[in-house]
Amino acid sequence: MAAQVADQAINGDQQVQQGVKAYQQGAFLDAITYWQTALKHYKQAKDGNQIALIEENLARAYQQVGQHTEALQHWQAAKQFYHQLGDQQQLGRMSTEQAQTYRHLGQYQRAIALLCTPAATQCSSESSLTIAQDQGDVTGEVAALGTLGEVSRLQAEYDLAIDWLNQGLALAQKHDRSTIDLLNSLGNTYTSRAQLRDRKAASLRIVGDDDQAKPLMAKANQDRAQAIDAFETSLRLARQTQNLAAQVRSLLNSISIYKRLADITQMQQAQATARSILEKLPDSQAKVFAALTLAQVQLAPTSEATAVSLSGPVCLATIEQSQGLMETALAVARRIGDRRSESFALGQLGHFWECQQDYDTALARTLEAQAAAETFENRDSLYLWQWQAGRIYDANNQHSNALIAYRQALDTLDSIRNEIVAANRDQRLDFRETIEPIYRQLASLSLSQASLNLESVDPEIAETVLGTMDRLQLALLQNYFGNDCVITALPSTEYEGLDQTSRTAVFNTILFQDRMAVIVTLPGQPQKLAWVEDDFPTVKQTINHYRRELERHFSLTPYNKRLSQQLYGWFIKPFAADLVQAKIETLVFVQDGILRTVPMASLHDGQRYLIETYAITTTPSLALTAPQALAKERLSILALGLTESATVNGQYFPPLDHVQTELNHISSQLPDSQVFLNQEFTSDLMAQVLQTNRHNIVHLATHAEFGPEPEDTFLVTGNNSKLTLNAFDTLIRENTDQSRPLDLLILTACQTAVGDDRAALGLAGVAIQAGTKSVLASLWSINDQTTAQFVDHFYTALRQPGVSKAKALQMAQLEILKTRKHPGYWSSFILIGNWL
């Protein structure tokens, strides 16, 4: 028996060594085979130490080939054996490794739970960071701090990430440990924070706020300087230790900064150096992706793109060197047997040949990429190649095949969208370039087969187009919020209020690069289509001018109806006769992109405003809206307001002198309501009152900002405090009965950015994110005396039997119109969500 155990040990040792050799050569699948065999031998020999080591090795190998579920299982098995062996140091290190796998999966809360679960002001005793500190394990502590920094970066918590990484750097430098990886992470964090500040500055410039934009741009440049310093330091240290792989990482990270700064000399030098080092690297998955990244940055333009593309990836100038790098990456991927990296290499080559209009070669490579992507667990690339195949089929006039490919891409996206949102939280704007065009291209291709302008659309085509755009709105909202909240569509059985007796028409708008589609659904009739033959830049410019004219309601210059008549011609005029014939009373607008900032009430037909004929509402998606009548018998309001000035994030908000009057109107009309002002207006008080479940309406009379990022979207509360949209969502959901959600949330004195469709998306998503049926809000701030009058008229109308929310809004706006002729005073109020 002893001899048999000894033979097993020798055989196991041989398998281990062969696995190590294969792993070092990048043959990860071969390494897994060797180590699985060794594991069987050691389990028979009951050798706990060796079993734990092999479990570690297997976890790393599975992680290399993208099989993260398998990796997690082996990390957990290794932890169990180290726990049995009483090896706390290794147990802590395995928790950090396991957290890194969760990080790859975008499961950040699980990663943090392993790294540093807060207990009061310190991490809990079971956290890997605490274990490392208790064991005096400097290497383990540095690893835990570095991983915490990476997880925080991926959650877009850049200040926190920088703090964690600086702690790790200080500790590593004190104990003479490598800081190369920490410096790269720090540089990437500064880069991401600079990009966020750039986006915020761009949003401010759109609304003409250069005074706030300039400091943000200066801070972004400071971040880039610190990023370059971190990358150059890591490169110097990597050269000292002759760490070629780390040198390539540092160079590739710095290239994007040099490109943004238009430092062509430094960028080209970094590219050339990276290429020369890449040739010396041993075959590995890291080498494949480094080659593909280098190929991409060589093809990319030398400055940041300024225009938003609605049609997908742009074909750039051909560089033979880039093709060579892609071919090299493919060869390496095949030598090491890594199907995941092979898929990316094939897919990138497919796009290269697509750009050369060699569609046969492009399609062959793309279909090979699909086949490779279907063989591994993480299908995060499969939709890319399905989409690519659709573009190639379309370019080659194979439209039926193109439609099939696009649908496959969206089906794949739907199955993995939550993971994509989580895993790329710090790169949410990339959605516009990498995912959104798929939806638009499927809609465009489907509509190209529709009937002529203003004729009925084939029901199957209409279902495809409108369903596709509903799916896009769902994805856009989840991408905007970028959190773990899953936004799901309602079952079609909940679409009440849209039958033949509803007298409701639905207008869907869809923006394409070269024109705009307007699709109208009338009760009991096939959809009708009208095309607006203006390109996206023209539409955006017109919308912005229209918004600015409305916001100048305080100007002494008479209102010019020219733009409101132009928009009426786009949206309403083609269907005006149909609306009259169908006896329509309510218009529901499902707007796309920049059109979300359009107050449709003030469109003008030359004789009257649209609101004088129809009640008007909007919704981000019918699939997210359940039109159900308001229960008038239980109307009760929780109202909170701010009359005092406030300063939040260094921004001054003036006092709202007539908020007291506004809330007095509420108290007089609905005595059962509760009203709180100024210092009493806190999130804690809101939570406490909502728990009573007495109120079905929440009315907030305060300043509200809607920015391009959810963290820029907030309500101003008492004591110079703010309540962010995500915090508000949590407050509502945790303190109300979700079987009886709030019927209505009213926000007065709001402000959304002109020209920023992401800011408008935040406003459109409030109802969904906060779990309320409807939101009534203003697109811009107006005279708060007028707001108080509007509120009084709205609640007077809402209390009447048979009056819907949309009808109450119409009645209130018409009352203001009697004394305030400029539409800027009354058209800013919009109803979002359930209109009944």
PDB file of C-alpha atoms in Angstrom, residues 289-547:
ATOM      1  CA  PHE A 289      -4.828  40.675 -26.039  1.00  0.00           C
ATOM      2  CA  ALA A 290      -1.796  42.954 -25.926  1.00  0.00           C
ATOM      3  CA  ALA A 291      -1.299  42.431 -29.677  1.00  0.00           C
ATOM      4  CA  LEU A 292      -4.987  43.089 -30.367  1.00  0.00           C
ATOM      5  CA  THR A 293      -4.967  46.226 -28.222  1.00  0.00           C
ATOM      6  CA  LEU A 294      -1.862  47.506 -30.002  1.00  0.00           C
ATOM      7  CA  ALA A 295      -3.500  46.829 -33.356  1.00  0.00           C
ATOM      8  CA  GLN A 296      -6.550  48.838 -32.298  1.00  0.00           C
ATOM      9  CA  VAL A 297      -4.639  51.864 -31.002  1.00  0.00           C
ATOM     10  CA  GLN A 298      -2.646  51.988 -34.220  1.00  0.00           C
ATOM     11  CA  LEU A 299      -5.851  52.120 -36.238  1.00  0.00           C
ATOM     12  CA  ALA A 300      -7.510  54.661 -33.937  1.00  0.00           C
ATOM     13  CA  PRO A 301      -7.500  58.385 -34.753  1.00  0.00           C
ATOM     14  CA  THR A 302      -4.978  60.575 -32.988  1.00  0.00           C
ATOM     15  CA  SER A 303      -7.605  62.635 -31.166  1.00  0.00           C
ATOM     16  CA  GLU A 304     -10.821  61.919 -29.334  1.00  0.00           C
ATOM     17  CA  ALA A 305     -13.881  61.535 -31.559  1.00  0.00           C
ATOM     18  CA  THR A 306     -16.295  64.396 -31.082  1.00  0.00           C
ATOM     19  CA  ALA A 307     -19.323  63.178 -33.013  1.00  0.00           C
ATOM     20  CA  VAL A 308     -21.721  60.550 -31.733  1.00  0.00           C
ATOM     21  CA  SER A 309     -22.218  57.713 -34.179  1.00  0.00           C
ATOM     22  CA  LEU A 310     -25.616  56.053 -34.275  1.00  0.00           C
ATOM     23  CA  SER A 311     -24.471  53.459 -36.778  1.00  0.00           C
ATOM     24  CA  GLY A 312     -21.656  51.594 -35.047  1.00  0.00           C
ATOM     25  CA  PRO A 313     -17.887  51.147 -35.398  1.00  0.00           C
ATOM     26  CA  VAL A 314     -16.101  53.445 -37.787  1.00  0.00           C
ATOM     27  CA  CYS A 315     -13.749  52.058 -40.420  1.00  0.00           C
ATOM     28  CA  LEU A 316     -10.407  53.812 -40.120  1.00  0.00           C
ATOM     29  CA  ALA A 317      -7.324  53.928 -42.318  1.00  0.00           C
ATOM     30  CA  THR A 318      -5.757  50.575 -43.127  1.00  0.00           C
ATOM     31  CA  ILE A 319      -2.386  49.893 -41.515  1.00  0.00           C
ATOM     32  CA  GLU A 320      -0.673  46.693 -42.604  1.00  0.00           C
ATOM     33  CA  GLN A 321       1.179  46.563 -39.298  1.00  0.00           C
ATOM     34  CA  SER A 322      -2.168  46.262 -37.506  1.00  0.00           C
ATOM     35  CA  GLN A 323      -3.196  43.364 -39.715  1.00  0.00           C
ATOM     36  CA  GLY A 324       0.095  41.664 -38.902  1.00  0.00           C
ATOM     37  CA  LEU A 325      -0.506  42.100 -35.173  1.00  0.00           C
ATOM     38  CA  MET A 326      -3.985  40.561 -35.502  1.00  0.00           C
ATOM     39  CA  GLU A 327      -2.589  37.584 -37.436  1.00  0.00           C
ATOM     40  CA  THR A 328       0.107  37.162 -34.774  1.00  0.00           C
ATOM     41  CA  ALA A 329      -2.531  37.233 -32.051  1.00  0.00           C
ATOM     42  CA  LEU A 330      -4.559  34.571 -33.872  1.00  0.00           C
ATOM     43  CA  ALA A 331      -1.533  32.318 -34.291  1.00  0.00           C
ATOM     44  CA  VAL A 332      -0.628  32.599 -30.594  1.00  0.00           C
ATOM     45  CA  ALA A 333      -4.211  31.931 -29.505  1.00  0.00           C
ATOM     46  CA  ARG A 334      -4.304  28.763 -31.589  1.00  0.00           C
ATOM     47  CA  ARG A 335      -0.918  27.560 -30.359  1.00  0.00           C
ATOM     48  CA  ILE A 336      -1.999  27.832 -26.721  1.00  0.00           C
ATOM     49  CA  GLY A 337      -5.455  26.392 -27.452  1.00  0.00           C
ATOM     50  CA  ASP A 338      -7.312  29.381 -25.983  1.00  0.00           C
ATOM     51  CA  ARG A 339     -10.651  29.634 -27.756  1.00  0.00           C
ATOM     52  CA  ARG A 340     -11.632  32.843 -25.970  1.00  0.00           C
ATOM     53  CA  SER A 341      -8.660  34.860 -27.213  1.00  0.00           C
ATOM     54  CA  GLU A 342      -8.946  33.126 -30.597  1.00  0.00           C
ATOM     55  CA  SER A 343     -12.501  34.432 -30.852  1.00  0.00           C
ATOM     56  CA  PHE A 344     -11.392  38.031 -30.302  1.00  0.00           C
ATOM     57  CA  ALA A 345      -8.514  37.700 -32.781  1.00  0.00           C
ATOM     58  CA  LEU A 346     -10.802  36.261 -35.463  1.00  0.00           C
ATOM     59  CA  GLY A 347     -13.475  38.858 -34.795  1.00  0.00           C
ATOM     60  CA  GLN A 348     -11.048  41.750 -35.016  1.00  0.00           C
ATOM     61  CA  LEU A 349      -9.688  40.371 -38.289  1.00  0.00           C
ATOM     62  CA  GLY A 350     -13.261  40.066 -39.545  1.00  0.00           C
ATOM     63  CA  HIS A 351     -13.813  43.767 -38.864  1.00  0.00           C
ATOM     64  CA  PHE A 352     -10.518  44.586 -40.580  1.00  0.00           C
ATOM     65  CA  TRP A 353     -11.669  42.849 -43.785  1.00  0.00           C
ATOM     66  CA  GLU A 354     -15.153  44.330 -43.420  1.00  0.00           C
ATOM     67  CA  CYS A 355     -13.539  47.753 -43.613  1.00  0.00           C
ATOM     68  CA  GLN A 356     -11.666  46.687 -46.767  1.00  0.00           C
ATOM     69  CA  GLN A 357     -15.041  45.617 -48.233  1.00  0.00           C
ATOM     70  CA  ASP A 358     -13.695  42.091 -48.732  1.00  0.00           C
ATOM     71  CA  TYR A 359     -16.961  40.676 -47.476  1.00  0.00           C
ATOM     72  CA  ASP A 360     -16.249  37.025 -48.222  1.00  0.00           C
ATOM     73  CA  THR A 361     -13.080  37.012 -46.101  1.00  0.00           C
ATOM     74  CA  ALA A 362     -14.727  39.198 -43.473  1.00  0.00           C
ATOM     75  CA  LEU A 363     -17.707  36.855 -43.149  1.00  0.00           C
ATOM     76  CA  ALA A 364     -15.535  33.751 -42.989  1.00  0.00           C
ATOM     77  CA  ARG A 365     -13.444  35.201 -40.146  1.00  0.00           C
ATOM     78  CA  THR A 366     -16.531  36.497 -38.355  1.00  0.00           C
ATOM     79  CA  LEU A 367     -18.341  33.154 -38.446  1.00  0.00           C
ATOM     80  CA  GLU A 368     -15.181  31.474 -37.157  1.00  0.00           C
ATOM     81  CA  ALA A 369     -15.151  34.002 -34.311  1.00  0.00           C
ATOM     82  CA  GLN A 370     -18.765  33.124 -33.493  1.00  0.00           C
ATOM     83  CA  ALA A 371     -17.975  29.419 -33.428  1.00  0.00           C
ATOM     84  CA  ALA A 372     -15.060  30.012 -31.071  1.00  0.00           C
ATOM     85  CA  ALA A 373     -17.100  32.285 -28.794  1.00  0.00           C
ATOM     86  CA  GLU A 374     -19.803  29.637 -28.396  1.00  0.00           C
ATOM     87  CA  THR A 375     -17.301  27.173 -26.919  1.00  0.00           C
ATOM     88  CA  PHE A 376     -16.480  29.061 -23.725  1.00  0.00           C
ATOM     89  CA  GLU A 377     -18.543  30.036 -20.711  1.00  0.00           C
ATOM     90  CA  ASN A 378     -18.263  33.832 -20.913  1.00  0.00           C
ATOM     91  CA  ARG A 379     -20.224  34.814 -24.053  1.00  0.00           C
ATOM     92  CA  ASP A 380     -19.343  38.502 -23.774  1.00  0.00           C
ATOM     93  CA  SER A 381     -17.953  38.591 -27.320  1.00  0.00           C
ATOM     94  CA  LEU A 382     -20.576  36.489 -29.127  1.00  0.00           C
ATOM     95  CA  TYR A 383     -22.985  39.385 -29.703  1.00  0.00           C
ATOM     96  CA  LEU A 384     -20.158  41.423 -31.264  1.00  0.00           C
ATOM     97  CA  TRP A 385     -19.562  38.841 -33.970  1.00  0.00           C
ATOM     98  CA  GLN A 386     -23.285  38.255 -34.552  1.00  0.00           C
ATOM     99  CA  TRP A 387     -23.682  42.001 -35.019  1.00  0.00           C
ATOM    100  CA  GLN A 388     -20.639  42.071 -37.286  1.00  0.00           C
ATOM    101  CA  ALA A 389     -22.103  39.270 -39.399  1.00  0.00           C
ATOM    102  CA  GLY A 390     -25.323  41.281 -39.688  1.00  0.00           C
ATOM    103  CA  ARG A 391     -23.442  44.337 -40.962  1.00  0.00           C
ATOM    104  CA  ILE A 392     -21.536  42.239 -43.483  1.00  0.00           C
ATOM    105  CA  TYR A 393     -24.691  40.509 -44.763  1.00  0.00           C
ATOM    106  CA  ASP A 394     -26.400  43.899 -45.060  1.00  0.00           C
ATOM    107  CA  ALA A 395     -23.479  45.430 -46.946  1.00  0.00           C
ATOM    108  CA  ASN A 396     -23.568  42.431 -49.292  1.00  0.00           C
ATOM    109  CA  ASN A 397     -27.337  42.880 -49.867  1.00  0.00           C
ATOM    110  CA  GLN A 398     -28.225  39.665 -48.006  1.00  0.00           C
ATOM    111  CA  HIS A 399     -30.926  41.385 -45.971  1.00  0.00           C
ATOM    112  CA  SER A 400     -32.784  38.333 -44.673  1.00  0.00           C
ATOM    113  CA  ASN A 401     -29.544  36.877 -43.294  1.00  0.00           C
ATOM    114  CA  ALA A 402     -28.699  40.286 -41.844  1.00  0.00           C
ATOM    115  CA  LEU A 403     -32.000  40.431 -39.948  1.00  0.00           C
ATOM    116  CA  ILE A 404     -31.405  36.951 -38.506  1.00  0.00           C
ATOM    117  CA  ALA A 405     -27.904  37.920 -37.370  1.00  0.00           C
ATOM    118  CA  TYR A 406     -29.071  41.175 -35.742  1.00  0.00           C
ATOM    119  CA  ARG A 407     -31.825  39.341 -33.865  1.00  0.00           C
ATOM    120  CA  GLN A 408     -29.322  36.760 -32.664  1.00  0.00           C
ATOM    121  CA  ALA A 409     -27.061  39.565 -31.409  1.00  0.00           C
ATOM    122  CA  LEU A 410     -29.882  41.179 -29.433  1.00  0.00           C
ATOM    123  CA  ASP A 411     -30.992  37.836 -27.981  1.00  0.00           C
ATOM    124  CA  THR A 412     -27.425  37.240 -26.797  1.00  0.00           C
ATOM    125  CA  LEU A 413     -27.259  40.782 -25.399  1.00  0.00           C
ATOM    126  CA  ASP A 414     -30.487  40.318 -23.472  1.00  0.00           C
ATOM    127  CA  SER A 415     -29.083  37.194 -21.848  1.00  0.00           C
ATOM    128  CA  ILE A 416     -25.880  38.890 -20.670  1.00  0.00           C
ATOM    129  CA  ARG A 417     -26.882  42.584 -20.413  1.00  0.00           C
ATOM    130  CA  ASN A 418     -26.799  42.634 -16.606  1.00  0.00           C
ATOM    131  CA  GLU A 419     -23.249  41.291 -16.616  1.00  0.00           C
ATOM    132  CA  ILE A 420     -22.147  43.828 -19.253  1.00  0.00           C
ATOM    133  CA  VAL A 421     -23.615  46.734 -17.275  1.00  0.00           C
ATOM    134  CA  ALA A 422     -21.922  45.597 -14.074  1.00  0.00           C
ATOM    135  CA  ALA A 423     -18.587  44.654 -15.571  1.00  0.00           C
ATOM    136  CA  ASN A 424     -18.189  47.960 -17.412  1.00  0.00           C
ATOM    137  CA  ARG A 425     -19.622  50.375 -14.886  1.00  0.00           C
ATOM    138  CA  ASP A 426     -16.758  52.853 -15.266  1.00  0.00           C
ATOM    139  CA  GLN A 427     -17.202  52.873 -19.056  1.00  0.00           C
ATOM    140  CA  ARG A 428     -20.948  53.383 -19.383  1.00  0.00           C
ATOM    141  CA  LEU A 429     -20.650  55.877 -22.232  1.00  0.00           C
ATOM    142  CA  ASP A 430     -19.021  53.162 -24.376  1.00  0.00           C
ATOM    143  CA  PHE A 431     -22.506  51.645 -24.632  1.00  0.00           C
ATOM    144  CA  ARG A 432     -23.253  54.256 -27.300  1.00  0.00           C
ATOM    145  CA  GLU A 433     -20.512  52.919 -29.563  1.00  0.00           C
ATOM    146  CA  THR A 434     -20.488  49.211 -28.727  1.00  0.00           C
ATOM    147  CA  ILE A 435     -24.108  48.215 -28.112  1.00  0.00           C
ATOM    148  CA  GLU A 436     -26.687  50.885 -28.964  1.00  0.00           C
ATOM    149  CA  PRO A 437     -26.037  50.769 -32.751  1.00  0.00           C
ATOM    150  CA  ILE A 438     -27.108  47.111 -32.890  1.00  0.00           C
ATOM    151  CA  TYR A 439     -30.657  48.041 -31.920  1.00  0.00           C
ATOM    152  CA  ARG A 440     -30.774  50.971 -34.327  1.00  0.00           C
ATOM    153  CA  GLN A 441     -29.419  48.985 -37.252  1.00  0.00           C
ATOM    154  CA  LEU A 442     -31.985  46.220 -36.750  1.00  0.00           C
ATOM    155  CA  ALA A 443     -34.756  48.839 -36.616  1.00  0.00           C
ATOM    156  CA  SER A 444     -33.382  50.610 -39.690  1.00  0.00           C
ATOM    157  CA  LEU A 445     -33.036  47.405 -41.690  1.00  0.00           C
ATOM    158  CA  SER A 446     -36.567  46.345 -40.739  1.00  0.00           C
ATOM    159  CA  LEU A 447     -38.039  49.719 -41.674  1.00  0.00           C
ATOM    160  CA  SER A 448     -36.261  49.667 -45.016  1.00  0.00           C
ATOM    161  CA  GLN A 449     -38.651  46.857 -45.906  1.00  0.00           C
ATOM    162  CA  ALA A 450     -41.718  48.808 -44.713  1.00  0.00           C
ATOM    163  CA  SER A 451     -44.300  50.331 -46.981  1.00  0.00           C
ATOM    164  CA  LEU A 452     -44.140  53.867 -48.321  1.00  0.00           C
ATOM    165  CA  ASN A 453     -44.388  57.013 -46.252  1.00  0.00           C
ATOM    166  CA  LEU A 454     -47.733  57.433 -44.383  1.00  0.00           C
ATOM    167  CA  GLU A 455     -49.043  54.039 -45.438  1.00  0.00           C
ATOM    168  CA  SER A 456     -49.803  51.259 -42.961  1.00  0.00           C
ATOM    169  CA  VAL A 457     -46.781  49.325 -41.769  1.00  0.00           C
ATOM    170  CA  ASP A 458     -46.809  45.545 -41.965  1.00  0.00           C
ATOM    171  CA  PRO A 459     -47.730  44.344 -38.421  1.00  0.00           C
ATOM    172  CA  GLU A 460     -44.744  41.981 -38.246  1.00  0.00           C
ATOM    173  CA  ILE A 461     -42.327  44.761 -39.224  1.00  0.00           C
ATOM    174  CA  ALA A 462     -43.947  47.162 -36.754  1.00  0.00           C
ATOM    175  CA  GLU A 463     -43.685  44.595 -33.969  1.00  0.00           C
ATOM    176  CA  THR A 464     -39.986  44.051 -34.735  1.00  0.00           C
ATOM    177  CA  VAL A 465     -39.163  47.758 -34.876  1.00  0.00           C
ATOM    178  CA  LEU A 466     -41.125  48.883 -31.835  1.00  0.00           C
ATOM    179  CA  GLY A 467     -40.053  45.824 -29.849  1.00  0.00           C
ATOM    180  CA  THR A 468     -36.426  46.505 -30.743  1.00  0.00           C
ATOM    181  CA  MET A 469     -36.655  50.138 -29.622  1.00  0.00           C
ATOM    182  CA  ASP A 470     -38.371  49.084 -26.394  1.00  0.00           C
ATOM    183  CA  ARG A 471     -35.474  46.746 -25.732  1.00  0.00           C
ATOM    184  CA  LEU A 472     -33.058  49.596 -26.445  1.00  0.00           C
ATOM    185  CA  GLN A 473     -34.776  51.912 -23.951  1.00  0.00           C
ATOM    186  CA  LEU A 474     -34.624  49.144 -21.357  1.00  0.00           C
ATOM    187  CA  ALA A 475     -30.902  48.697 -21.973  1.00  0.00           C
ATOM    188  CA  LEU A 476     -30.241  52.463 -22.018  1.00  0.00           C
ATOM    189  CA  LEU A 477     -31.892  52.957 -18.645  1.00  0.00           C
ATOM    190  CA  GLN A 478     -30.010  50.109 -17.034  1.00  0.00           C
ATOM    191  CA  ASN A 479     -26.785  51.337 -18.601  1.00  0.00           C
ATOM    192  CA  TYR A 480     -27.412  54.884 -17.342  1.00  0.00           C
ATOM    193  CA  PHE A 481     -27.999  53.830 -13.762  1.00  0.00           C
ATOM    194  CA  GLY A 482     -25.160  51.323 -13.981  1.00  0.00           C
ATOM    195  CA  ASN A 483     -26.149  49.510 -10.796  1.00  0.00           C
ATOM    196  CA  ASP A 484     -27.315  46.057  -9.808  1.00  0.00           C
ATOM    197  CA  CYS A 485     -30.994  46.982 -10.171  1.00  0.00           C
ATOM    198  CA  VAL A 486     -32.609  44.820 -12.829  1.00  0.00           C
ATOM    199  CA  ILE A 487     -35.138  46.741 -14.943  1.00  0.00           C
ATOM    200  CA  THR A 488     -37.601  44.351 -16.530  1.00  0.00           C
ATOM    201  CA  ALA A 489     -40.393  44.781 -19.044  1.00  0.00           C
ATOM    202  CA  LEU A 490     -44.010  44.303 -18.074  1.00  0.00           C
ATOM    203  CA  PRO A 491     -45.996  41.400 -19.511  1.00  0.00           C
ATOM    204  CA  SER A 492     -48.078  42.527 -22.473  1.00  0.00           C
ATOM    205  CA  THR A 493     -51.263  41.676 -20.548  1.00  0.00           C
ATOM    206  CA  GLU A 494     -50.650  44.772 -18.403  1.00  0.00           C
ATOM    207  CA  TYR A 495     -50.950  47.150 -21.385  1.00  0.00           C
ATOM    208  CA  GLU A 496     -54.343  48.513 -20.373  1.00  0.00           C
ATOM    209  CA  GLY A 497     -55.790  51.740 -21.719  1.00  0.00           C
ATOM    210  CA  LEU A 498     -54.744  51.154 -25.345  1.00  0.00           C
ATOM    211  CA  ASP A 499     -57.786  49.387 -26.756  1.00  0.00           C
ATOM    212  CA  GLN A 500     -60.190  50.765 -29.390  1.00  0.00           C
ATOM    213  CA  THR A 501     -62.139  52.741 -26.790  1.00  0.00           C
ATOM    214  CA  SER A 502     -59.133  54.408 -25.183  1.00  0.00           C
ATOM    215  CA  ARG A 503     -58.916  57.407 -27.524  1.00  0.00           C
ATOM    216  CA  THR A 504     -55.165  57.313 -27.011  1.00  0.00           C
ATOM    217  CA  ALA A 505     -52.513  57.490 -29.741  1.00  0.00           C
ATOM    218  CA  VAL A 506     -48.878  56.479 -29.238  1.00  0.00           C
ATOM    219  CA  PHE A 507     -46.088  58.279 -31.097  1.00  0.00           C
ATOM    220  CA  ASN A 508     -42.728  56.463 -31.330  1.00  0.00           C
ATOM    221  CA  THR A 509     -39.750  58.421 -32.660  1.00  0.00           C
ATOM    222  CA  ILE A 510     -36.552  56.768 -33.845  1.00  0.00           C
ATOM    223  CA  LEU A 511     -33.358  58.645 -34.688  1.00  0.00           C
ATOM    224  CA  PHE A 512     -31.038  57.346 -37.387  1.00  0.00           C
ATOM    225  CA  GLN A 513     -27.863  58.929 -38.680  1.00  0.00           C
ATOM    226  CA  ASP A 514     -29.464  60.338 -41.831  1.00  0.00           C
ATOM    227  CA  ARG A 515     -33.161  60.761 -40.937  1.00  0.00           C
ATOM    228  CA  MET A 516     -35.866  60.257 -38.315  1.00  0.00           C
ATOM    229  CA  ALA A 517     -38.835  57.886 -38.278  1.00  0.00           C
ATOM    230  CA  VAL A 518     -42.158  58.663 -36.602  1.00  0.00           C
ATOM    231  CA  ILE A 519     -44.441  55.654 -36.064  1.00  0.00           C
ATOM    232  CA  VAL A 520     -47.976  56.225 -34.780  1.00  0.00           C
ATOM    233  CA  THR A 521     -50.220  53.608 -33.217  1.00  0.00           C
ATOM    234  CA  LEU A 522     -53.945  54.376 -33.273  1.00  0.00           C
ATOM    235  CA  PRO A 523     -56.548  52.247 -31.449  1.00  0.00           C
ATOM    236  CA  GLY A 524     -57.451  49.166 -33.444  1.00  0.00           C
ATOM    237  CA  GLN A 525     -55.413  50.178 -36.509  1.00  0.00           C
ATOM    238  CA  PRO A 526     -52.070  49.133 -38.052  1.00  0.00           C
ATOM    239  CA  GLN A 527     -49.178  51.481 -37.320  1.00  0.00           C
ATOM    240  CA  LYS A 528     -48.410  54.308 -39.748  1.00  0.00           C
ATOM    241  CA  LEU A 529     -44.955  55.632 -40.605  1.00  0.00           C
ATOM    242  CA  ALA A 530     -43.674  59.076 -41.554  1.00  0.00           C
ATOM    243  CA  TRP A 531     -40.055  59.888 -42.393  1.00  0.00           C
ATOM    244  CA  VAL A 532     -38.366  63.162 -41.478  1.00  0.00           C
ATOM    245  CA  GLU A 533     -35.630  63.594 -44.053  1.00  0.00           C
ATOM    246  CA  ASP A 534     -33.263  65.556 -41.783  1.00  0.00           C
ATOM    247  CA  ASP A 535     -30.025  64.084 -40.481  1.00  0.00           C
ATOM    248  CA  PHE A 536     -29.184  63.627 -36.802  1.00  0.00           C
ATOM    249  CA  PRO A 537     -27.043  66.812 -36.426  1.00  0.00           C
ATOM    250  CA  THR A 538     -29.839  68.919 -37.957  1.00  0.00           C
ATOM    251  CA  VAL A 539     -32.488  67.377 -35.692  1.00  0.00           C
ATOM    252  CA  LYS A 540     -30.304  67.925 -32.627  1.00  0.00           C
ATOM    253  CA  GLN A 541     -29.600  71.559 -33.533  1.00  0.00           C
ATOM    254  CA  THR A 542     -33.292  72.270 -34.111  1.00  0.00           C
ATOM    255  CA  ILE A 543     -34.303  70.654 -30.812  1.00  0.00           C
ATOM    256  CA  ASN A 544     -31.706  72.663 -28.880  1.00  0.00           C
ATOM    257  CA  HIS A 545     -32.823  75.933 -30.452  1.00  0.00           C
ATOM    258  CA  TYR A 546     -36.446  75.078 -29.676  1.00  0.00           C
ATOM    259  CA  ARG A 547     -35.618  74.351 -26.010  1.00  0.00           C
TER     260      ARG A 547
END
